[in-house]
Amino acid sequence: MKSFGYVEDKGYAERFIRNRQNVKSKRELYMALCQKGISKEHIESAMEHCYEEQDEKEAIRRILE
């Protein structure tokens, strides 16, 4: 489990967000991760990473259009 990164909270939080970010709001994702016992620091770091990446992709898409 450790070798796949399933035990690491930050990695789990990032995968959780990526899999649901087009369906759920940031607040819903944040609360769901809090309920799962993920620390606020890990959640906030994962949110920054996932949404920053999505924003960059959206900006590139707009430029290409």
JSON list of C-alpha atoms in Angstrom, two decimals:
[
{"chain": "A", "resi": 1, "resn": "MET", "atom": "CA", "xyz": [0.00, 0.00, 0.00]},
{"chain": "A", "resi": 2, "resn": "LYS", "atom": "CA", "xyz": [2.80, 2.42, 0.84]},
{"chain": "A", "resi": 3, "resn": "SER", "atom": "CA", "xyz": [4.60, 1.81, -2.45]},
{"chain": "A", "resi": 4, "resn": "PHE", "atom": "CA", "xyz": [1.48, 2.92, -4.36]},
{"chain": "A", "resi": 5, "resn": "GLY", "atom": "CA", "xyz": [1.11, 6.04, -2.21]},
{"chain": "A", "resi": 6, "resn": "TYR", "atom": "CA", "xyz": [-2.23, 4.93, -0.76]},
{"chain": "A", "resi": 7, "resn": "VAL", "atom": "CA", "xyz": [-1.11, 5.52, 2.82]},
{"chain": "A", "resi": 8, "resn": "GLU", "atom": "CA", "xyz": [0.12, 9.05, 2.21]},
{"chain": "A", "resi": 9, "resn": "ASP", "atom": "CA", "xyz": [-2.60, 11.56, 3.11]},
{"chain": "A", "resi": 10, "resn": "LYS", "atom": "CA", "xyz": [-1.47, 14.32, 0.74]},
{"chain": "A", "resi": 11, "resn": "GLY", "atom": "CA", "xyz": [-1.36, 11.96, -2.22]},
{"chain": "A", "resi": 12, "resn": "TYR", "atom": "CA", "xyz": [-4.74, 10.53, -1.29]},
{"chain": "A", "resi": 13, "resn": "ALA", "atom": "CA", "xyz": [-6.20, 14.02, -1.02]},
{"chain": "A", "resi": 14, "resn": "GLU", "atom": "CA", "xyz": [-4.86, 14.96, -4.47]},
{"chain": "A", "resi": 15, "resn": "ARG", "atom": "CA", "xyz": [-6.32, 11.83, -6.08]},
{"chain": "A", "resi": 16, "resn": "PHE", "atom": "CA", "xyz": [-9.62, 12.35, -4.27]},
{"chain": "A", "resi": 17, "resn": "ILE", "atom": "CA", "xyz": [-9.84, 15.95, -5.51]},
{"chain": "A", "resi": 18, "resn": "ARG", "atom": "CA", "xyz": [-8.83, 15.17, -9.10]},
{"chain": "A", "resi": 19, "resn": "ASN", "atom": "CA", "xyz": [-11.40, 12.38, -9.35]},
{"chain": "A", "resi": 20, "resn": "ARG", "atom": "CA", "xyz": [-14.24, 14.61, -8.14]},
{"chain": "A", "resi": 21, "resn": "GLN", "atom": "CA", "xyz": [-13.32, 18.22, -8.92]},
{"chain": "A", "resi": 22, "resn": "ASN", "atom": "CA", "xyz": [-15.56, 18.41, -11.98]},
{"chain": "A", "resi": 23, "resn": "VAL", "atom": "CA", "xyz": [-18.56, 17.14, -10.02]},
{"chain": "A", "resi": 24, "resn": "LYS", "atom": "CA", "xyz": [-18.18, 18.66, -6.54]},
{"chain": "A", "resi": 25, "resn": "SER", "atom": "CA", "xyz": [-17.41, 22.14, -5.28]},
{"chain": "A", "resi": 26, "resn": "LYS", "atom": "CA", "xyz": [-14.18, 22.95, -3.46]},
{"chain": "A", "resi": 27, "resn": "ARG", "atom": "CA", "xyz": [-16.11, 23.26, -0.21]},
{"chain": "A", "resi": 28, "resn": "GLU", "atom": "CA", "xyz": [-17.73, 19.83, -0.63]},
{"chain": "A", "resi": 29, "resn": "LEU", "atom": "CA", "xyz": [-14.36, 18.25, -1.36]},
{"chain": "A", "resi": 30, "resn": "TYR", "atom": "CA", "xyz": [-12.75, 20.01, 1.59]},
{"chain": "A", "resi": 31, "resn": "MET", "atom": "CA", "xyz": [-15.46, 18.84, 3.99]},
{"chain": "A", "resi": 32, "resn": "ALA", "atom": "CA", "xyz": [-15.38, 15.26, 2.66]},
{"chain": "A", "resi": 33, "resn": "LEU", "atom": "CA", "xyz": [-11.63, 15.07, 3.21]},
{"chain": "A", "resi": 34, "resn": "CYS", "atom": "CA", "xyz": [-11.97, 16.56, 6.70]},
{"chain": "A", "resi": 35, "resn": "GLN", "atom": "CA", "xyz": [-14.52, 13.87, 7.53]},
{"chain": "A", "resi": 36, "resn": "LYS", "atom": "CA", "xyz": [-12.03, 11.24, 6.37]},
{"chain": "A", "resi": 37, "resn": "GLY", "atom": "CA", "xyz": [-9.51, 12.56, 8.89]},
{"chain": "A", "resi": 38, "resn": "ILE", "atom": "CA", "xyz": [-7.11, 14.24, 6.46]},
{"chain": "A", "resi": 39, "resn": "SER", "atom": "CA", "xyz": [-5.28, 17.18, 8.04]},
{"chain": "A", "resi": 40, "resn": "LYS", "atom": "CA", "xyz": [-6.17, 20.69, 6.94]},
{"chain": "A", "resi": 41, "resn": "GLU", "atom": "CA", "xyz": [-2.57, 21.27, 5.86]},
{"chain": "A", "resi": 42, "resn": "HIS", "atom": "CA", "xyz": [-2.67, 18.28, 3.49]},
{"chain": "A", "resi": 43, "resn": "ILE", "atom": "CA", "xyz": [-6.06, 19.28, 2.12]},
{"chain": "A", "resi": 44, "resn": "GLU", "atom": "CA", "xyz": [-5.03, 22.87, 1.47]},
{"chain": "A", "resi": 45, "resn": "SER", "atom": "CA", "xyz": [-1.80, 21.79, -0.20]},
{"chain": "A", "resi": 46, "resn": "ALA", "atom": "CA", "xyz": [-3.66, 19.30, -2.41]},
{"chain": "A", "resi": 47, "resn": "MET", "atom": "CA", "xyz": [-6.29, 21.92, -3.29]},
{"chain": "A", "resi": 48, "resn": "GLU", "atom": "CA", "xyz": [-3.62, 24.41, -4.34]},
{"chain": "A", "resi": 49, "resn": "HIS", "atom": "CA", "xyz": [-1.85, 21.82, -6.46]},
{"chain": "A", "resi": 50, "resn": "CYS", "atom": "CA", "xyz": [-4.96, 20.41, -8.14]},
{"chain": "A", "resi": 51, "resn": "TYR", "atom": "CA", "xyz": [-6.75, 23.67, -8.83]},
{"chain": "A", "resi": 52, "resn": "GLU", "atom": "CA", "xyz": [-3.58, 25.48, -9.92]},
{"chain": "A", "resi": 53, "resn": "GLU", "atom": "CA", "xyz": [-3.01, 22.74, -12.49]},
{"chain": "A", "resi": 54, "resn": "GLN", "atom": "CA", "xyz": [-6.63, 22.94, -13.67]},
{"chain": "A", "resi": 55, "resn": "ASP", "atom": "CA", "xyz": [-6.45, 26.75, -13.96]},
{"chain": "A", "resi": 56, "resn": "GLU", "atom": "CA", "xyz": [-3.31, 26.47, -16.08]},
{"chain": "A", "resi": 57, "resn": "LYS", "atom": "CA", "xyz": [-4.98, 23.97, -18.40]},
{"chain": "A", "resi": 58, "resn": "GLU", "atom": "CA", "xyz": [-8.03, 26.23, -18.74]},
{"chain": "A", "resi": 59, "resn": "ALA", "atom": "CA", "xyz": [-5.83, 29.22, -19.56]},
{"chain": "A", "resi": 60, "resn": "ILE", "atom": "CA", "xyz": [-4.04, 27.23, -22.26]},
{"chain": "A", "resi": 61, "resn": "ARG", "atom": "CA", "xyz": [-7.36, 26.04, -23.66]},
{"chain": "A", "resi": 62, "resn": "ARG", "atom": "CA", "xyz": [-8.61, 29.65, -23.87]},
{"chain": "A", "resi": 63, "resn": "ILE", "atom": "CA", "xyz": [-5.46, 30.79, -25.66]},
{"chain": "A", "resi": 64, "resn": "LEU", "atom": "CA", "xyz": [-5.76, 28.00, -28.19]},
{"chain": "A", "resi": 65, "resn": "GLU", "atom": "CA", "xyz": [-9.38, 28.85, -28.91]}
]
